[in-house]
Backbone as a chain_set.jsonl record, in Angstrom:
{"seq": "MSEIHADHFARQYPSKYSPPEHKHLPTTSSFFAFVGGVFASLSSVGAKLAVVSSEQPTSVSMAVQEALSAASPRTVDMVSRALFVGFVGACNFLMWLFFTKALRYGDSTARVMMIQTVSNFAVTAVLGVQLFGDVLSLRWWCGASLIAAGLVFLQTEKSVGYVPEGAESEADSKKTN", "coords": {"N": [[-78.79, 15.908, 131.376], [-75.913, 17.748, 132.049], [-75.236, 21.172, 131.381], [-72.583, 22.654, 129.578], [-70.676, 25.429, 130.167], [-69.2, 28.249, 128.524], [-67.446, 29.765, 130.078], [-66.41, 27.923, 131.831], [-64.523, 26.475, 130.332], [-62.819, 28.58, 129.746], [-61.706, 29.138, 132.23], [-60.452, 26.695, 132.763], [-58.743, 26.297, 130.552], [-56.817, 28.679, 129.999], [-56.276, 31.445, 127.777], [-53.409, 32.12, 125.682], [-52.878, 34.746, 125.878], [-53.774, 35.654, 128.261], [-52.575, 34.373, 130.641], [-52.556, 32.923, 133.966], [-51.062, 35.081, 136.171], [-48.799, 36.126, 138.694], [-47.672, 38.682, 140.843], [-45.26, 38.303, 142.263], [-44.16, 35.998, 141.324], [-42.449, 34.089, 138.753], [-43.18, 34.438, 135.208], [-45.688, 32.417, 133.606], [-44.764, 31.148, 131.306], [-41.96, 31.278, 131.651], [-41.67, 29.723, 133.958], [-42.583, 27.171, 133.069], [-40.654, 26.716, 131.093], [-38.325, 26.595, 132.648], [-38.862, 24.314, 134.245], [-39.001, 22.402, 132.205], [-36.314, 22.434, 131.407], [-35.161, 21.354, 133.722], [-36.177, 18.739, 133.662], [-34.956, 17.879, 131.293], [-32.316, 17.847, 132.129], [-32.467, 15.901, 134.164], [-33.0, 13.727, 132.567], [-30.56, 13.368, 131.215], [-28.95, 12.691, 133.381], [-30.168, 10.285, 134.157], [-29.554, 8.752, 131.89], [-26.785, 8.595, 132.107], [-26.591, 7.162, 134.478], [-27.735, 4.771, 133.635], [-25.78, 3.786, 131.966], [-23.512, 3.471, 133.602], [-24.358, 1.644, 135.474], [-23.605, -1.059, 135.843], [-20.922, -0.881, 136.419], [-20.603, 0.817, 138.655], [-22.461, 0.206, 141.319], [-25.714, 1.458, 141.876], [-28.227, 2.945, 144.038], [-30.639, 2.167, 142.967], [-29.994, -0.127, 141.452], [-29.151, -1.718, 143.555], [-31.532, -1.965, 144.999], [-33.041, -3.373, 143.116], [-31.554, -5.699, 143.104], [-32.036, -6.65, 145.695], [-34.806, -7.092, 145.492], [-34.892, -9.04, 143.527], [-33.585, -11.392, 144.6], [-32.747, -13.983, 144.007], [-31.87, -13.797, 141.475], [-29.493, -13.624, 138.779], [-26.405, -11.682, 138.596], [-26.254, -10.499, 136.066], [-28.933, -10.37, 135.241], [-29.976, -8.619, 137.153], [-28.527, -6.331, 136.456], [-29.515, -5.868, 133.852], [-32.249, -5.387, 134.372], [-32.101, -3.095, 136.017], [-30.931, -1.316, 134.216], [-32.983, -1.203, 132.316], [-34.946, 0.065, 133.848], [-33.741, 2.576, 134.182], [-33.636, 3.425, 131.529], [-36.361, 3.632, 130.997], [-36.872, 5.715, 132.777], [-35.411, 7.766, 131.559], [-36.893, 8.023, 129.191], [-39.386, 8.864, 130.246], [-38.614, 11.304, 131.412], [-37.809, 12.72, 129.129], [-40.251, 12.878, 127.776], [-41.714, 14.482, 129.603], [-40.097, 16.76, 129.547], [-40.493, 17.692, 126.889], [-43.23, 18.137, 127.035], [-43.449, 20.249, 128.932], [-41.902, 22.126, 127.589], [-43.417, 22.655, 125.257], [-45.669, 23.709, 126.48], [-44.543, 26.011, 127.577], [-43.897, 27.354, 125.22], [-46.459, 27.797, 124.3], [-47.545, 29.636, 126.145], [-45.668, 31.613, 126.034], [-44.159, 34.612, 124.671], [-42.04, 34.656, 123.038], [-40.071, 32.517, 121.205], [-37.314, 32.278, 121.304], [-36.733, 33.257, 123.856], [-37.932, 31.323, 125.512], [-36.398, 29.087, 124.784], [-33.904, 29.97, 125.667], [-34.22, 30.162, 128.481], [-34.84, 27.489, 129.097], [-32.536, 26.122, 128.203], [-30.472, 27.295, 129.736], [-31.325, 26.631, 132.333], [-31.155, 23.872, 132.109], [-28.352, 23.508, 131.773], [-27.451, 24.544, 134.268], [-28.7, 22.895, 136.242], [-27.742, 20.408, 135.436], [-25.012, 20.767, 135.898], [-24.943, 21.064, 138.732], [-26.065, 18.593, 139.566], [-24.231, 16.829, 138.402], [-21.882, 17.4, 139.827], [-22.728, 16.794, 142.449], [-23.788, 14.118, 142.353], [-22.002, 12.555, 140.807], [-19.477, 13.422, 141.317], [-18.215, 15.124, 139.537], [-15.83, 17.381, 138.162], [-15.891, 20.698, 137.426], [-14.36, 22.255, 134.924], [-12.403, 25.161, 133.953], [-12.703, 25.46, 131.235], [-15.211, 24.283, 130.816], [-16.869, 26.124, 132.192], [-16.355, 28.425, 130.679], [-17.349, 27.639, 128.151], [-20.084, 27.132, 128.782], [-20.79, 29.698, 129.563], [-20.416, 31.123, 127.161], [-22.384, 29.923, 125.571], [-24.703, 30.646, 127.008], [-24.474, 33.456, 126.778], [-24.714, 33.729, 124.006], [-27.36, 32.84, 123.679], [-28.723, 34.832, 125.078], [-28.049, 36.991, 123.459], [-29.386, 36.255, 121.088], [-31.98, 36.469, 122.024], [-32.258, 39.205, 122.495], [-31.884, 40.356, 120.06], [-33.04, 42.408, 117.493], [-35.469, 42.209, 114.921], [-34.633, 43.253, 111.77], [-35.836, 45.134, 109.132], [-38.09, 43.599, 108.679], [-40.981, 42.707, 107.033], [-44.324, 42.195, 107.314], [-46.207, 39.472, 105.874], [-48.036, 40.189, 102.999], [-48.091, 42.892, 103.428], [-47.416, 46.029, 102.003], [-44.514, 47.785, 101.038], [-43.49, 51.273, 101.264], [-42.048, 52.035, 99.022], [-42.839, 50.198, 97.066], [-45.551, 50.845, 96.818], [-45.378, 53.423, 95.754], [-44.239, 52.948, 93.296], [-46.272, 51.797, 91.827], [-48.014, 53.875, 91.449]], "CA": [[-77.409, 16.13, 131.035], [-75.523, 19.088, 132.473], [-74.817, 22.068, 130.321], [-71.215, 23.138, 129.722], [-70.617, 26.858, 129.876], [-67.933, 28.683, 127.929], [-66.519, 30.26, 131.09], [-65.751, 26.753, 132.418], [-63.338, 26.221, 129.525], [-61.911, 29.723, 129.868], [-60.951, 28.971, 133.476], [-59.626, 25.494, 132.685], [-57.749, 26.467, 129.505], [-56.681, 30.118, 129.73], [-55.634, 31.749, 126.503], [-52.007, 32.481, 125.823], [-52.77, 36.176, 126.11], [-54.138, 35.987, 129.636], [-52.259, 33.296, 131.573], [-52.58, 33.387, 135.349], [-49.764, 35.625, 136.552], [-48.722, 36.701, 140.02], [-46.662, 39.726, 140.826], [-43.993, 37.874, 142.852], [-43.752, 34.735, 140.719], [-42.075, 34.239, 137.345], [-44.286, 34.234, 134.278], [-46.033, 31.02, 133.353], [-43.863, 30.658, 130.274], [-40.636, 31.091, 132.257], [-41.749, 28.585, 134.874], [-42.639, 25.943, 132.287], [-39.356, 26.537, 130.438], [-37.379, 26.159, 133.681], [-39.177, 22.923, 134.592], [-38.569, 21.61, 131.053], [-34.859, 22.307, 131.514], [-34.858, 20.423, 134.824], [-36.427, 17.374, 133.178], [-33.905, 17.558, 130.318], [-31.143, 17.52, 132.929], [-32.702, 14.601, 134.8], [-32.879, 12.722, 131.518], [-29.138, 13.077, 130.986], [-28.459, 11.981, 134.571], [-30.664, 8.916, 134.046], [-28.787, 8.062, 130.85], [-25.464, 8.293, 132.641], [-26.767, 6.085, 135.451], [-27.999, 3.528, 132.906], [-24.527, 3.308, 131.391], [-22.55, 3.09, 134.636], [-25.003, 0.842, 136.509], [-22.891, -2.3, 136.116], [-19.596, -0.578, 136.942], [-20.771, 1.375, 139.988], [-23.852, -0.073, 141.711], [-26.477, 2.575, 142.41], [-29.269, 2.518, 144.964], [-31.669, 1.485, 142.186], [-29.548, -1.496, 141.149], [-29.144, -2.462, 144.821], [-32.931, -2.293, 145.306], [-33.423, -4.441, 142.191], [-30.868, -6.901, 143.566], [-32.773, -7.145, 146.856], [-36.106, -7.595, 145.041], [-34.646, -10.267, 142.758], [-32.439, -11.96, 145.321], [-32.282, -15.22, 143.385], [-31.477, -13.515, 140.088], [-28.067, -13.49, 138.511], [-25.997, -10.279, 138.481], [-26.576, -10.005, 134.722], [-30.362, -10.041, 135.228], [-30.125, -7.401, 137.954], [-27.987, -5.25, 135.643], [-30.435, -5.597, 132.746], [-33.478, -4.789, 134.907], [-31.82, -1.724, 136.446], [-30.748, -0.51, 132.997], [-34.314, -0.98, 131.738], [-35.602, 1.088, 134.664], [-33.151, 3.873, 133.866], [-34.065, 3.795, 130.175], [-37.734, 4.108, 131.18], [-36.769, 7.018, 133.429], [-34.971, 8.706, 130.526], [-38.044, 8.254, 128.311], [-40.371, 9.676, 130.969], [-38.078, 12.666, 131.546], [-37.872, 13.363, 127.81], [-41.658, 13.2, 127.537], [-42.067, 15.63, 130.439], [-39.367, 17.924, 129.047], [-41.195, 18.202, 125.705], [-44.532, 18.626, 127.476], [-43.277, 21.572, 129.524], [-41.381, 23.016, 126.554], [-44.528, 23.104, 124.413], [-46.5, 24.601, 127.299], [-43.843, 27.295, 127.655], [-44.077, 28.014, 123.923], [-47.861, 28.218, 124.199], [-47.777, 30.817, 126.964], [-44.615, 32.6, 125.836], [-44.265, 35.539, 123.563], [-40.829, 34.566, 122.244], [-39.472, 31.187, 121.188], [-35.918, 32.406, 121.735], [-36.718, 33.422, 125.315], [-38.237, 30.015, 126.085], [-35.214, 28.237, 124.578], [-32.831, 30.474, 126.515], [-34.476, 29.766, 129.874], [-34.744, 26.038, 129.217], [-31.149, 25.697, 128.038], [-29.682, 27.734, 130.89], [-31.691, 25.81, 133.496], [-30.596, 22.546, 131.864], [-26.925, 23.579, 132.107], [-27.247, 24.765, 135.701], [-29.083, 21.701, 137.008], [-26.794, 19.354, 135.075], [-23.755, 21.035, 136.603], [-25.131, 20.767, 140.152], [-26.235, 17.144, 139.729], [-22.968, 16.174, 138.055], [-20.958, 17.556, 140.961], [-23.262, 16.125, 143.638], [-23.994, 12.671, 142.183], [-20.91, 11.837, 140.165], [-18.189, 13.994, 141.692], [-17.604, 15.788, 138.389], [-15.115, 18.625, 138.396], [-16.193, 21.614, 136.324], [-13.132, 22.973, 134.578], [-12.543, 26.515, 133.421], [-13.188, 25.308, 129.865], [-16.656, 24.054, 130.911], [-17.494, 27.389, 132.564], [-16.259, 29.325, 129.521], [-18.291, 27.159, 127.142], [-21.451, 27.388, 129.246], [-20.995, 31.151, 129.538], [-20.576, 31.532, 125.762], [-23.705, 29.474, 125.116], [-25.693, 31.521, 127.642], [-24.37, 34.784, 126.169], [-25.297, 33.626, 122.665], [-28.812, 32.776, 123.804], [-29.181, 36.172, 125.454], [-27.905, 37.811, 122.25], [-30.495, 35.906, 120.198], [-33.207, 36.961, 122.623], [-32.348, 40.66, 122.429], [-31.707, 40.82, 118.683], [-34.254, 42.944, 116.862], [-35.57, 41.86, 113.506], [-34.445, 44.45, 110.97], [-36.361, 45.049, 107.78], [-39.142, 42.598, 108.57], [-42.248, 43.187, 106.513], [-45.292, 41.1, 107.397], [-46.713, 38.986, 104.604], [-49.199, 40.922, 102.507], [-47.926, 44.33, 103.621], [-46.615, 46.658, 100.949], [-43.613, 48.844, 101.494], [-43.779, 52.569, 100.642], [-41.431, 52.084, 97.688], [-43.675, 49.422, 96.154], [-46.806, 51.559, 96.543], [-45.064, 54.585, 94.914], [-43.946, 52.474, 91.937], [-47.519, 51.504, 91.116], [-48.726, 55.137, 91.179]], "C": [[-77.045, 17.571, 131.381], [-75.003, 19.893, 131.289], [-73.403, 22.574, 130.604], [-71.182, 24.596, 129.288], [-69.242, 27.219, 129.341], [-66.945, 29.16, 128.978], [-65.823, 29.112, 131.825], [-64.456, 26.447, 131.653], [-62.332, 27.354, 129.628], [-61.093, 29.621, 131.152], [-60.005, 27.78, 133.392], [-58.497, 25.642, 131.672], [-57.598, 27.956, 129.193], [-55.958, 30.347, 128.411], [-54.193, 32.153, 126.738], [-51.832, 33.968, 126.097], [-53.159, 36.57, 127.531], [-53.83, 34.822, 130.571], [-52.305, 33.821, 133.003], [-51.189, 33.837, 135.772], [-49.868, 36.226, 137.932], [-47.539, 37.643, 140.06], [-45.31, 39.268, 141.349], [-43.479, 36.555, 142.289], [-43.316, 34.969, 139.281], [-43.28, 34.0, 136.446], [-44.507, 32.75, 134.054], [-45.08, 30.405, 132.35], [-42.477, 30.37, 130.846], [-40.62, 29.889, 133.181], [-41.74, 27.27, 134.106], [-41.313, 25.67, 131.582], [-38.314, 26.043, 131.443], [-37.613, 24.694, 134.045], [-38.792, 21.986, 133.451], [-37.068, 21.396, 131.056], [-34.438, 21.351, 132.61], [-35.08, 18.989, 134.369], [-35.421, 16.957, 132.115], [-32.63, 17.146, 131.058], [-31.295, 16.159, 133.605], [-32.607, 13.458, 133.798], [-31.42, 12.367, 131.264], [-28.519, 12.358, 132.181], [-28.917, 10.523, 134.531], [-29.911, 8.114, 133.003], [-27.396, 7.696, 131.359], [-25.548, 7.161, 133.666], [-27.046, 4.749, 134.771], [-26.709, 2.933, 132.367], [-23.582, 2.797, 132.466], [-23.135, 2.139, 135.675], [-24.252, -0.45, 136.824], [-21.527, -2.034, 136.743], [-19.652, -0.057, 138.375], [-22.215, 1.154, 140.413], [-24.512, 1.167, 142.328], [-27.526, 2.044, 143.373], [-30.39, 1.791, 144.232], [-31.243, 0.052, 141.884], [-29.468, -2.337, 142.419], [-30.557, -2.852, 145.236], [-33.434, -3.403, 144.396], [-32.795, -5.756, 142.636], [-31.572, -7.488, 144.784], [-34.108, -7.743, 146.444], [-35.969, -8.909, 144.286], [-33.45, -10.998, 143.365], [-31.891, -13.231, 144.674], [-31.756, -15.005, 141.971], [-29.967, -13.364, 139.969], [-27.698, -12.001, 138.425], [-26.322, -9.68, 137.106], [-28.041, -9.594, 134.638], [-30.622, -8.747, 136.0], [-29.652, -6.186, 137.154], [-28.956, -4.875, 134.529], [-31.72, -4.928, 133.239], [-33.229, -3.341, 135.341], [-31.578, -0.805, 135.243], [-32.092, -0.208, 132.347], [-35.088, 0.079, 132.529], [-35.053, 2.476, 134.349], [-33.54, 4.334, 132.465], [-35.51, 4.293, 130.214], [-37.771, 5.485, 131.816], [-36.36, 8.09, 132.426], [-36.137, 9.038, 129.59], [-39.099, 9.129, 128.974], [-39.895, 11.121, 131.113], [-38.105, 13.409, 130.215], [-39.305, 13.758, 127.464], [-42.064, 14.446, 128.321], [-41.349, 16.903, 129.992], [-40.091, 18.526, 127.842], [-42.565, 18.75, 126.073], [-44.41, 20.043, 128.034], [-42.725, 22.576, 128.509], [-42.517, 23.539, 125.679], [-45.493, 23.987, 125.191], [-45.853, 25.982, 127.409], [-43.983, 28.058, 126.338], [-45.496, 28.541, 123.774], [-48.094, 29.526, 124.947], [-46.759, 31.929, 126.706], [-44.861, 33.496, 124.654], [-43.056, 35.456, 122.644], [-40.249, 33.147, 122.347], [-38.037, 31.241, 121.685], [-35.821, 32.528, 123.253], [-36.972, 32.085, 126.009], [-37.028, 29.093, 125.959], [-34.07, 28.669, 125.474], [-33.019, 30.007, 127.954], [-34.311, 28.264, 130.038], [-33.297, 25.568, 129.109], [-30.297, 26.078, 129.243], [-30.04, 26.918, 132.128], [-31.175, 24.383, 133.339], [-29.115, 22.517, 132.231], [-26.704, 23.673, 133.609], [-27.565, 23.519, 136.52], [-28.151, 20.539, 136.688], [-25.473, 19.542, 135.794], [-23.872, 20.657, 138.077], [-25.251, 19.263, 140.375], [-24.958, 16.378, 139.393], [-21.97, 16.243, 139.189], [-21.435, 16.739, 142.152], [-23.339, 14.601, 143.493], [-22.756, 11.931, 141.695], [-19.535, 12.363, 140.532], [-17.468, 14.653, 140.532], [-16.9, 17.072, 138.833], [-15.364, 19.504, 137.176], [-14.975, 22.483, 136.062], [-13.451, 24.385, 134.092], [-13.091, 26.472, 131.993], [-14.704, 25.096, 129.863], [-17.368, 25.367, 131.208], [-17.45, 28.382, 131.402], [-17.257, 28.917, 128.441], [-19.735, 27.42, 127.529], [-21.766, 28.877, 129.215], [-21.193, 31.658, 128.111], [-21.94, 31.12, 125.21], [-24.794, 30.365, 125.706], [-25.664, 32.917, 127.031], [-24.962, 34.785, 124.757], [-26.81, 33.568, 122.705], [-29.4, 34.128, 124.196], [-29.109, 37.102, 124.241], [-29.046, 37.525, 121.269], [-31.807, 36.466, 120.72], [-33.362, 38.466, 122.412], [-32.224, 41.21, 121.018], [-33.046, 41.269, 118.108], [-34.283, 42.507, 115.407], [-35.561, 43.146, 112.689], [-35.025, 44.211, 109.583], [-37.447, 44.008, 107.611], [-40.417, 43.254, 108.077], [-43.219, 42.023, 106.579], [-45.823, 40.717, 106.026], [-47.97, 39.755, 104.216], [-49.08, 42.426, 102.673], [-47.041, 44.884, 102.51], [-45.694, 47.687, 101.567], [-43.971, 50.132, 100.769], [-43.216, 52.629, 99.233], [-42.293, 51.336, 96.673], [-44.959, 50.163, 95.812], [-46.555, 52.781, 95.662], [-44.798, 54.148, 93.461], [-45.23, 52.253, 91.155], [-48.29, 52.761, 90.783], [-48.12, 55.926, 90.104]], "O": [[-77.778, 18.501, 131.047], [-74.42, 19.362, 130.344], [-73.071, 22.887, 131.747], [-71.606, 24.944, 128.186], [-68.246, 26.573, 129.667], [-65.737, 28.99, 128.81], [-64.747, 29.312, 132.389], [-63.418, 26.19, 132.263], [-61.125, 27.117, 129.6], [-59.915, 29.979, 131.164], [-58.882, 27.842, 133.891], [-57.393, 25.155, 131.914], [-58.186, 28.446, 128.229], [-55.131, 29.537, 127.99], [-53.805, 32.489, 127.857], [-50.754, 34.402, 126.503], [-52.9, 37.696, 127.957], [-54.738, 34.324, 131.237], [-52.119, 35.016, 133.235], [-50.242, 33.051, 135.732], [-50.907, 36.775, 138.302], [-46.529, 37.423, 139.392], [-44.288, 39.801, 140.916], [-42.452, 36.052, 142.745], [-43.754, 35.931, 138.649], [-44.281, 33.427, 136.876], [-43.615, 31.933, 134.287], [-44.637, 29.269, 132.521], [-41.888, 29.329, 130.553], [-39.659, 29.12, 133.185], [-40.986, 26.357, 134.442], [-40.891, 24.518, 131.483], [-37.51, 25.169, 131.121], [-36.66, 23.92, 134.142], [-38.305, 20.884, 133.702], [-36.594, 20.303, 130.744], [-33.465, 20.614, 132.451], [-34.263, 18.115, 134.658], [-35.065, 15.781, 132.044], [-31.95, 16.203, 130.653], [-30.359, 15.359, 133.615], [-32.182, 12.354, 134.141], [-31.082, 11.193, 131.115], [-27.652, 11.502, 132.004], [-28.136, 9.622, 134.84], [-29.652, 6.927, 133.2], [-26.891, 6.611, 131.072], [-24.671, 6.299, 133.713], [-26.639, 3.703, 135.277], [-26.559, 1.712, 132.314], [-22.912, 1.785, 132.26], [-22.472, 1.849, 136.671], [-24.264, -0.895, 137.972], [-21.025, -2.856, 137.511], [-18.838, -0.448, 139.212], [-23.11, 1.841, 139.921], [-23.934, 1.831, 143.189], [-27.695, 0.832, 143.508], [-31.025, 0.901, 144.797], [-32.034, -0.879, 142.039], [-29.694, -3.546, 142.37], [-30.767, -3.942, 145.766], [-34.171, -4.283, 144.842], [-33.428, -6.809, 142.556], [-31.691, -8.708, 144.892], [-34.512, -8.778, 146.973], [-36.826, -9.786, 144.391], [-32.429, -11.192, 142.706], [-30.699, -13.52, 144.785], [-31.253, -15.938, 141.345], [-29.273, -13.024, 140.927], [-28.567, -11.157, 138.207], [-26.628, -8.492, 137.0], [-28.36, -8.575, 134.026], [-31.387, -7.89, 135.558], [-30.297, -5.138, 137.17], [-29.192, -3.692, 134.287], [-32.224, -4.006, 132.598], [-34.046, -2.461, 135.068], [-31.982, 0.358, 135.26], [-32.322, 0.908, 131.88], [-35.801, 0.894, 131.945], [-35.812, 3.441, 134.259], [-33.752, 5.527, 132.248], [-35.847, 5.266, 129.541], [-38.593, 6.325, 131.45], [-36.9, 9.196, 132.44], [-36.342, 10.2, 129.24], [-39.647, 10.033, 128.342], [-40.682, 12.055, 130.953], [-38.394, 14.605, 130.182], [-39.546, 14.838, 126.926], [-42.683, 15.357, 127.771], [-41.917, 17.993, 130.049], [-40.282, 19.741, 127.781], [-43.016, 19.731, 125.481], [-45.173, 20.931, 127.657], [-43.056, 23.76, 128.574], [-42.576, 24.734, 125.39], [-46.075, 24.915, 124.628], [-46.54, 27.001, 127.34], [-44.168, 29.275, 126.344], [-45.713, 29.605, 123.193], [-48.766, 30.423, 124.438], [-46.972, 33.069, 127.12], [-45.652, 33.193, 123.761], [-43.028, 36.097, 121.594], [-39.976, 32.652, 123.441], [-37.593, 30.349, 122.408], [-34.917, 31.959, 123.864], [-36.299, 31.755, 126.985], [-36.671, 28.397, 126.91], [-33.337, 27.825, 125.991], [-32.078, 29.512, 128.575], [-33.708, 27.81, 131.01], [-32.882, 24.69, 129.866], [-29.492, 25.276, 129.716], [-29.153, 26.547, 132.897], [-30.799, 23.749, 134.325], [-28.667, 21.603, 132.924], [-25.864, 22.963, 134.161], [-26.787, 23.131, 137.392], [-27.805, 19.764, 137.579], [-24.875, 18.569, 136.254], [-22.984, 19.995, 138.614], [-24.611, 18.716, 141.274], [-24.646, 15.38, 140.043], [-21.288, 15.262, 139.483], [-20.635, 16.062, 142.799], [-22.987, 13.875, 144.423], [-22.492, 10.807, 142.123], [-18.527, 11.804, 140.101], [-16.24, 14.735, 140.534], [-17.336, 17.749, 139.764], [-15.086, 19.112, 136.042], [-14.61, 23.333, 136.875], [-14.606, 24.741, 133.858], [-13.856, 27.349, 131.593], [-15.408, 25.652, 129.02], [-18.359, 25.696, 130.557], [-18.421, 29.103, 131.173], [-17.94, 29.772, 127.878], [-20.527, 27.878, 126.705], [-22.883, 29.272, 128.88], [-22.036, 32.522, 127.87], [-22.573, 31.875, 124.472], [-25.703, 30.793, 124.995], [-26.718, 33.504, 126.788], [-25.635, 35.738, 124.364], [-27.479, 34.174, 121.867], [-30.456, 34.518, 123.699], [-30.012, 37.909, 124.023], [-29.609, 38.452, 120.687], [-32.656, 36.893, 119.936], [-34.469, 38.949, 122.176], [-32.434, 42.403, 120.798], [-34.054, 40.574, 118.234], [-33.247, 42.444, 114.745], [-36.395, 44.026, 112.901], [-34.733, 43.201, 108.944], [-37.701, 43.571, 106.489], [-40.875, 44.246, 108.645], [-42.979, 40.979, 105.973], [-45.88, 41.55, 105.121], [-48.865, 39.942, 105.04], [-49.887, 43.169, 102.115], [-46.042, 44.272, 102.132], [-46.066, 48.379, 102.514], [-44.682, 50.096, 99.764], [-43.836, 53.209, 98.341], [-42.457, 51.794, 95.543], [-45.415, 50.128, 94.669], [-47.435, 53.153, 94.886], [-45.095, 54.885, 92.52], [-45.273, 52.497, 89.949], [-49.154, 52.725, 89.906], [-48.614, 57.005, 89.776]]}, "num_chains": 1, "name": "protein.A"}
């Protein structure tokens, strides 16, 4: 039986304090947060396609119709909706997987949430315009900008007056003396 060395696990599962980083690439945490946001966006696109599949045939529903040529239109609609629901579930799973990986490697939960939310908004906007012909109004841009600004504000906010658990303040130590 082969012996397993500790350095094998260190290479396979790097600690959160020493993730593989490259000078010209974003941090591991940022990358995972961005990918999580992309999957969140794809999930919403899949949900929209599941709802509109009977009203506007998509390439998936047309492929299902060709595969089930003898099937009724209702069956084709139900199968294509089931495929889109499965797609939504897979995208949600992958979004949470990448989100938790980003939290593992990140130093700030707020930073991870900010990157994931902003990438979700950006990819959703691009896909909405490209796939569905959505028009992004000034109200949408203002709302997205306010959300992004709020996330940046949360990221940069310093915790004031935080005392770690078990630490005594100077006033408390003077009272006991």
